[in-house]
């Protein structure tokens, strides 16, 4: 069992021994209660190459106060999700699974030992309710790997909000803290500071904030990442030709000197690779959320896979399809696995909503029970199936292939050209595909053939939308507006396709009800309403298409 809590806190460096300042009278703090001193003994774990620390993640085993295994995942400024498991000798399997997308099979072993003498004070309001906990930690840190090192010591002060507390309290308290001689910590965690200050090659030198955040020094990577899938091998074999320098330089919008590229000066490779890296990182970052069943996490991971695959297809002028197509096939597989439960949930929710719109006197027979039985029969084992995918070798091979692709991108010559010469043309190429499909659907007679064409048009609208999203960092508002237009087409066609799928399910439900001797009237009524809804969407499409297809929208992209 694991327990998840949202931790919102700020850390400050103390320069005078770590006394706790008086915060009474600030932002509703009416009083303070000293809780004494507690000793916290923690061992932090990571891979030999510090893959967790590189992403701002900490994993520790703590005894003393608040004992147990603690995994902390950053979720925003001053905020982390802390996942806890009971104290045990071995790392709980549940926590190990939550970092699998980062460790990729590398061993987790003790990295740093921290001993903290913590002085605790509770800050309360006029009613005695807890607002925040103020603490001073006198820390002794010792590096355990790759070789034991000498201890370092420092004192820091933390302010942690009570559960459900208002983050604005941290801003209100900060002036009083700085007046007391404290300054915001340059590192996000004790582990980050310990890694920086115990680095045998950096002790006694200035360490930058980014280096402190990851514990960077000379390379310590001793594990080798798993070999990527076939696409990864293709990435190694692909020759970027004239754009080789761009391949080395285009990392998250930075040039070959490591300086951030201004969007207007970026190359096509800069823009596409920045988008690809962000989507690949999103997949990895959402892995723990999917495992923890965080609301909407499966959907968000699925969208990231689709965005990335779509970018590979839209920007084939920038990235070599010999490399990206095999990776895209694996992304399609992952999206399909993630979608098994999601698609069924969406369909069930639609049918339930439509049933709720039917007057009671028209609900003949046990229609709600029949819908519930039908839904449950199709959900069996879907949760276990998703976890099986995330725990499988094929999934890790995909993540490694993505790493290989963005680290050594298979750039084509067009990647080195200014973005404005390449990116808008790719967006409009996808638009032209959509335009042809919409026109064919509008010309087709109503029925299954038109339904199929509209379904393909929906997918084309999504692809054009994602292509425009890639362009947004450079093209700005015109790309955002164009993506919004494509989203409107996608939404209309999506509702039409959902109706097609719902009608198929309603026919099945009606047959089951009839076979069980129940009335099928209500399911027939719902089917008729879905047919009418689909017809409404088809009547709306010509007007919407006339609006979104105006030349001025395409001209704004600057192609």
C-alpha atoms as one frame of an Amber mdcrd trajectory, in Angstrom:
protein
   0.000   0.000   0.000   1.161   3.545  -0.755  -0.127   6.884   0.505   0.008
  10.029  -1.667   0.079  13.566  -0.263   0.712  16.945  -1.904   3.612  18.697
  -0.169   3.945  22.478  -0.635   6.976  24.013   1.030   9.876  26.429   0.681
  13.427  25.951   1.836  15.745  28.668   3.115  19.445  28.741   3.844  20.280
  29.765   7.387  23.489  31.664   8.118  23.316  32.132  11.890  22.904  28.643
  13.301  19.319  28.034  12.336  17.150  29.696  14.945  13.458  29.849  14.075
  12.140  33.392  13.472   8.991  34.746  15.102   6.192  34.763  12.508   3.298
  35.736  14.783   1.069  38.427  13.342   1.899  37.668   9.699  -0.874  36.587
   7.318  -3.227  35.291   9.981  -0.588  33.529  12.101  -1.955  34.013  15.617
   0.427  31.801  17.517   3.126  29.167  17.430   3.641  25.929  19.312   7.122
  24.443  19.688   7.193  20.686  19.145  10.743  20.036  20.290  13.558  18.303
  18.410  13.406  15.087  16.395  16.228  13.140  14.745  15.642  12.074  11.156
  17.897   9.408   9.653  17.484   8.994   5.906  19.251   7.092   3.135  18.603
   8.311  -0.399  18.562   5.889  -3.331  19.251   6.420  -6.999  20.800   4.726
 -10.013  24.574   4.990 -10.454  23.946   7.653 -13.106  21.525   9.577 -10.831
  18.579   9.296 -13.168  16.105  10.229 -10.432  18.062  13.271  -9.294  18.299
  14.468 -12.888  14.495  14.770 -12.914  14.263  16.322  -9.441  12.959  13.079
  -7.911  14.000  11.824  -4.492  13.601   8.338  -3.048  14.551   7.725   0.571
  14.257   5.295   3.441  13.808   7.211   6.698  13.787   6.234  10.368  13.077
   8.472  13.321  10.166  10.842  12.828   7.881  10.233   9.848   9.555   6.887
   9.171   9.025   4.816   6.060   9.877   4.905   2.352   9.209   8.261   0.678
   9.172   9.019  -3.051   8.844  12.698  -4.012   7.815  13.746  -7.519   7.956
  17.452  -8.488   4.620  18.830  -9.698   5.269  22.579  -9.772   6.941  25.485
  -7.988   7.283  24.665  -4.268   5.105  21.562  -4.744   5.823  17.844  -4.821
   3.704  14.738  -4.523   5.017  12.524  -1.757   4.192   8.842  -2.071   4.783
   6.895   1.116   5.097   3.226   1.916   5.632   1.505   5.275   9.169   1.005
   6.557  10.792  -2.190   5.309  14.282  -3.449   4.598  13.747  -3.743   0.845
  12.369  -1.104  -1.506   8.619  -1.732  -1.880   7.704  -2.993  -5.340   5.038
  -0.313  -5.693   7.575   2.507  -5.351  10.040   0.762  -7.645   7.310   0.598
 -10.301   6.623   4.314  -9.997  10.186   5.149 -11.079  10.597   2.398 -13.663
  10.164   4.808 -16.573  13.210   6.656 -15.233  15.439   3.830 -14.035  14.868
   1.618 -17.135  16.018  -1.449 -15.245  19.103   0.135 -13.651  19.678  -0.846
 -10.025  18.632   1.526  -7.245  21.235   1.658  -4.512  22.170   3.927  -1.560
  23.609   7.223  -2.765  23.607   9.683   0.153  23.035   9.452   3.894  21.456
  12.413   5.702  21.152  12.871   9.457  18.986  15.839  10.450  18.326  17.319
  13.888  14.975  19.012  13.299  13.468  21.702  15.510   9.736  21.949  14.811
   7.237  24.760  15.371   3.537  24.667  14.410   1.965  27.915  13.138  -1.759
  28.246  13.935  -4.570  30.730  13.324  -6.824  32.383  15.902  -8.949  29.231
  16.144  -5.943  27.008  16.715  -6.106  25.451  13.237  -2.771  24.493  11.716
  -1.552  26.836   8.960   1.981  25.601   8.416   4.924  23.860  10.018   8.165
  25.803  10.472  11.288  23.739  11.023  15.039  24.166  11.247  17.235  21.251
  10.151  20.858  20.860  11.152  21.974  18.492   8.436  24.958  16.176   8.217
  25.326  14.634   4.756  27.690  11.921   3.605  28.009  10.573   0.078  27.883
   6.766  -0.074  28.539   6.140  -3.778  30.473   5.746  -5.939  32.852   5.970
  -2.934  32.230   7.014   0.685  33.108  10.659   1.258  33.685  13.091   4.073
  30.599  14.596   5.730  29.356  18.111   5.032  27.086  20.137   7.287  24.619
  22.974   6.878  21.463  24.382   8.411  18.257  25.119   6.549  14.774  26.300
   7.439  11.589  24.924   5.859   8.037  26.234   5.812   5.527  23.544   4.848
   1.855  24.338   4.370  -0.756  22.354   6.240  -2.799  20.025   3.974  -5.130
  22.136   1.856  -3.326  25.345   2.816  -3.203  28.430   0.612   0.159  28.782
  -1.218  -0.208  32.569  -0.877   0.781  32.100   2.780   4.320  31.257   1.682
   4.579  34.582  -0.151   3.222  36.456   2.859   5.720  34.839   5.236   8.779
  35.314   3.041   9.541  38.994   3.881   9.658  38.165   7.592  11.948  35.217
   6.892  14.354  37.260   4.770  14.351  40.032   7.402  15.504  37.348   9.838
  18.577  36.688   7.679  17.295  33.707   5.687  17.561  33.406   1.924  15.789
  31.094  -0.501  17.710  27.876  -1.046  19.465  27.516  -4.400  18.644  23.799
  -4.423  15.206  22.141  -4.533  16.003  19.417  -2.000  18.466  18.285   0.632
  19.628  15.550  -1.707  20.467  18.048  -4.459  22.536  20.120  -2.039  24.241
  17.046  -0.621  25.200  15.851  -4.101  26.604  19.254  -4.997  28.563  19.767
  -1.785  29.948  16.239  -1.569  31.032  16.014  -5.198  34.738  15.134  -4.876
  35.535  17.049  -8.059  33.634  20.183  -7.106  34.101  20.694  -3.380  35.436
  24.138  -2.692  34.256  25.474  -6.080  31.208  27.490  -7.022  28.369  25.281
  -8.202  25.634  26.586 -10.450  21.989  26.291  -9.554  21.290  23.817 -12.343
  24.253  21.695 -11.331  23.107  21.746  -7.716  19.661  20.665  -8.790  20.963
  17.492 -10.389  24.176  16.952  -8.493  26.084  17.370 -11.724  29.834  17.090
 -11.750  32.077  14.917 -13.804  30.182  12.022 -15.377  29.296   9.241 -12.959
  27.109   7.187 -15.275  28.120   3.596 -14.774  25.006   1.827 -15.946  24.278
   1.551 -19.636  20.714   2.178 -20.802  18.959  -0.738 -22.378  19.425  -1.057
 -26.100  16.701   0.782 -27.963  14.184  -0.917 -30.179  14.771  -1.369 -33.889
  13.976   2.280 -34.444  16.855   3.159 -32.157  19.209   1.141 -34.316  17.913
   2.934 -37.339  18.584   6.254 -35.637  22.198   5.309 -35.242  22.490   4.271
 -38.859  20.717   7.309 -40.306  22.960  10.005 -41.744  21.680  13.536 -41.299
  23.915  14.796 -44.084  24.355  18.551 -44.255  22.322  19.083 -41.099  24.595
  17.095 -38.782  25.586  20.206 -36.820  21.946  21.063 -36.307  21.389  17.576
 -34.912  23.978  18.153 -32.214  22.790  21.651 -31.478  19.006  21.480 -31.585
  18.359  20.501 -27.997  15.218  22.048 -26.527  15.569  25.213 -28.603  19.292
  25.760 -28.068  21.991  26.376 -30.609  25.307  24.547 -30.942  26.872  26.830
 -28.311  24.131  25.873 -25.855  22.434  29.278 -25.999  18.667  29.432 -26.238
  17.476  30.066 -29.771  15.043  32.931 -30.254  11.896  31.487 -31.852  12.081
  33.804 -34.867  15.659  32.656 -35.567  15.113  28.962 -34.925  15.557  26.327
 -37.583  12.881  23.835 -38.545  14.886  21.198 -36.679  14.917  23.323 -33.517
  11.135  23.659 -33.517  10.255  20.052 -34.323  12.792  18.542 -31.928  11.723
  20.814 -29.079   8.147  19.583 -29.530   9.248  15.949 -29.801  11.316  16.191
 -26.628   8.453  17.737 -24.702   6.028  14.997 -25.725   8.533  12.223 -24.993
   9.177  13.756 -21.561   5.416  13.974 -20.962   5.024  10.244 -21.549   7.743
   9.461 -19.000   6.446  11.996 -16.467   2.867  10.644 -16.634   3.921   7.042
 -16.016   3.667   7.308 -12.190   0.317   9.121 -12.458  -1.135   6.319 -14.597
   0.074   3.734 -12.099  -1.491   5.736  -9.247  -4.775   6.094 -11.203  -4.583
   9.887 -11.113  -7.684  11.291 -12.865  -7.201  11.921 -16.603  -3.611  10.615
 -16.552  -4.270   7.770 -18.998  -5.931  10.165 -21.410  -3.055  12.669 -21.150
  -0.425   9.991 -21.773  -2.384   8.735 -24.747  -2.611  12.262 -26.169   1.164
  12.694 -25.785   1.783   9.509 -27.768  -0.588  10.671 -30.489   0.953  14.139
 -30.658   4.422  12.695 -31.020   3.426  10.189 -33.679   1.534  12.878 -35.560
   4.569  15.189 -35.489   6.724  12.448 -36.975   4.246  12.057 -39.836   3.641
  15.766 -40.446   7.301  16.754 -40.399   8.757  14.001 -42.525  10.636  16.732
 -44.407  12.556  17.386 -41.169  12.921  13.890 -39.686  13.816  10.753 -41.650
  10.802   8.445 -41.855  13.051   5.393 -42.033  13.738   6.093 -38.360  10.517
   7.680 -37.158   8.025   5.261 -38.761   9.050   2.245 -36.624   8.927   4.405
 -33.485   5.566   5.751 -34.618   4.259   2.205 -34.944   5.222   1.553 -31.320
   3.570   4.800 -30.226   0.416   3.667 -32.015   0.584   0.365 -30.107   0.959
   2.176 -26.771  -1.924   4.538 -27.525  -4.140   1.573 -28.417  -3.284  -0.227
 -25.162  -3.977   2.890 -23.123  -7.206   3.478 -25.016  -8.888   0.158 -24.285
 -10.344   1.352 -21.006 -10.575   5.028 -21.955 -12.691   4.478 -25.062 -15.056
   2.219 -23.161 -15.387   4.772 -20.331 -16.248   7.523 -22.818 -18.852   5.344
 -24.532 -20.427   4.239 -21.258 -20.569   7.841 -20.020 -22.269   8.936 -23.254
 -24.883   6.194 -23.079 -25.527   6.918 -19.410 -25.940  10.628 -20.114 -28.346
   9.980 -22.976 -30.349   7.567 -20.843 -30.607  10.237 -18.160 -32.297  12.537
 -20.689 -35.122  10.031 -21.296 -38.294  10.648 -19.238 -38.995   7.971 -16.647
 -42.209   6.903 -18.378 -40.195   6.045 -21.517 -37.668   3.850 -19.721 -39.274
   0.483 -20.272 -37.606  -2.457 -18.580 -34.399  -2.623 -16.526 -32.468  -0.437
 -19.001 -30.027   1.018 -16.430 -29.172  -2.443 -15.093 -28.763  -3.793 -18.633
 -26.353  -0.940 -19.473 -24.375  -1.549 -16.278 -24.039  -5.298 -16.948 -22.994
  -4.618 -20.557 -20.365  -2.111 -19.435 -18.869  -4.248 -16.679 -18.599  -7.258
 -18.987 -16.254  -5.270 -21.247 -14.051  -3.792 -18.554 -12.704  -6.956 -17.030
  -8.967  -6.823 -16.425  -8.340  -3.511 -18.233  -6.518  -1.984 -15.258  -4.217
  -4.994 -14.963  -3.655  -4.865 -18.703  -2.416  -1.250 -18.575  -0.060  -2.042
 -15.695   1.185  -5.062 -17.601   2.036  -2.813 -20.539   3.935  -0.345 -18.333
   5.836  -3.191 -16.688   6.687  -4.855 -19.991   9.906  -4.889 -21.973   8.236
  -3.533 -25.106   7.289  -0.300 -23.319  10.825   0.218 -21.991  12.197  -0.459
 -25.469   9.940   2.293 -26.790  11.164   4.760 -24.157  14.767   3.899 -24.998
  14.039   4.307 -28.707  12.608   7.764 -28.028  15.712   8.672 -26.024  17.926
   7.532 -28.874  15.882   9.418 -31.440  15.915  12.790 -29.679  19.555  12.417
 -28.603  20.690  11.618 -32.145  17.868  12.906 -34.316  17.695  11.620 -37.902
  17.593  15.096 -39.421  17.090  15.685 -43.101  18.598  18.698 -44.915  15.430
  20.785 -44.451  15.978  20.681 -40.683  18.776  23.252 -40.988  16.587  25.741
 -42.853  14.736  28.623 -41.116  11.502  27.399 -39.581   9.381  29.790 -41.639
  10.466  28.038 -44.840   9.415  24.583 -43.635   6.956  24.532 -40.713   3.987
  26.461 -42.196   4.184  24.423 -45.390   3.890  21.206 -43.385   0.835  22.542
 -41.521  -0.875  23.488 -44.766  -0.026  20.127 -46.322  -1.993  18.482 -43.520
  -4.760  21.026 -44.000  -4.980  20.144 -47.701  -5.371  16.478 -46.779  -8.210
  17.397 -44.432  -9.832  19.641 -47.023  -9.967  16.853 -49.597 -11.456  14.454
 -47.074 -14.137  16.885 -45.922 -15.159  17.662 -49.499 -15.384  13.945 -50.315
 -17.530  13.333 -47.218 -19.872  16.202 -48.028 -20.325  14.830 -51.555 -21.055
  11.295 -50.371 -24.625  10.137 -49.671 -25.629   9.727 -46.049 -24.808   6.307
 -44.690 -21.853   4.095 -43.780 -19.599   5.439 -46.554 -20.032   9.020 -45.388
 -19.573   7.935 -41.780 -16.243   6.343 -42.706 -15.088   9.442 -44.586 -16.046
  11.724 -41.701 -14.143   9.465 -39.302 -11.019   9.780 -41.453 -11.575  13.542
 -41.664 -11.653  13.704 -37.867  -8.236  12.063 -37.726  -6.942  14.460 -40.389
  -8.265  17.447 -38.396  -6.428  16.183 -35.321  -3.209  15.808 -37.314  -3.500
  19.346 -38.724  -4.173  20.653 -35.226  -1.080  18.957 -33.789   1.039  20.200
 -36.711  -0.060  23.753 -35.891   0.773  23.185 -32.210   4.343  22.361 -33.212
   4.539  25.727 -34.979   3.172  27.768 -32.087   6.462  28.613 -30.268   7.757
  30.260 -33.445   4.615  31.375 -35.302   2.785  32.543 -32.186  -0.855  33.634
 -32.295  -1.571  32.632 -35.935  -0.538  29.044 -35.205  -2.566  29.037 -31.981
  -5.617  30.350 -33.828  -5.223  27.821 -36.639  -4.926  24.973 -34.138  -8.120
  26.245 -32.514  -9.952  26.129 -35.846  -8.809  22.569 -36.442  -9.934  21.661
 -32.913 -13.443  22.911 -33.707 -13.611  20.653 -36.756 -12.178  17.777 -34.726
 -14.775  18.254 -31.971 -17.720  18.283 -34.374 -16.493  15.229 -36.247 -15.589
  13.538 -32.980 -19.139  13.907 -31.716 -20.360  12.447 -35.008 -18.034   9.446
 -34.673 -19.037   8.938 -31.038 -22.626   8.742 -32.281 -21.660   6.086 -34.836
 -20.021   3.999 -32.089 -22.930   4.594 -29.686 -25.463   3.398 -32.279 -23.552
   0.159 -32.703 -23.550  -0.377 -28.944 -27.262   0.448 -28.670 -28.116  -2.133
 -31.319 -26.156  -4.698 -29.322 -27.947  -3.705 -26.117 -31.319  -3.909 -27.817
 -30.569  -7.429 -29.072 -29.448  -8.508 -25.577 -32.569  -7.033 -23.985 -34.857
  -8.708 -26.511 -33.094 -12.036 -26.012 -33.641 -11.764 -22.257 -37.338 -11.104
 -22.702 -36.992  -7.398 -21.827 -38.383  -4.439 -23.730 -35.932  -3.022 -26.282
 -38.023   0.124 -26.764 -35.784   2.485 -24.804 -32.627   1.372 -26.567 -34.386
   1.900 -29.903 -35.423   5.375 -28.773 -31.823   6.211 -27.834 -30.577   4.865
 -31.163 -33.004   7.132 -33.011 -31.834  10.127 -31.005 -28.211   9.319 -31.817
 -29.087   9.128 -35.510 -30.700  12.574 -35.241 -27.659  13.941 -33.437 -25.331
  12.640 -36.133 -27.545  14.197 -38.803 -27.350  17.523 -36.948 -23.547  17.361
 -36.978 -23.581  16.618 -40.716 -25.812  19.644 -41.343 -23.504  21.866 -39.259
 -20.333  20.763 -41.030 -20.676  22.784 -44.273 -21.113  26.062 -42.387 -18.256
  25.337 -40.010 -15.985  24.274 -42.846 -16.791  27.439 -44.820 -15.718  29.465
 -41.789 -12.491  27.661 -40.906 -11.320  27.212 -44.498 -11.138  30.902 -45.349
  -7.911  31.865 -47.090  -7.074  34.481 -44.470  -6.562  31.800 -41.829  -3.989
  29.997 -43.934  -2.313  33.222 -45.072  -1.762  34.209 -41.438   0.635  31.284
 -41.042   2.999  32.996 -43.470   3.507  30.063 -45.814
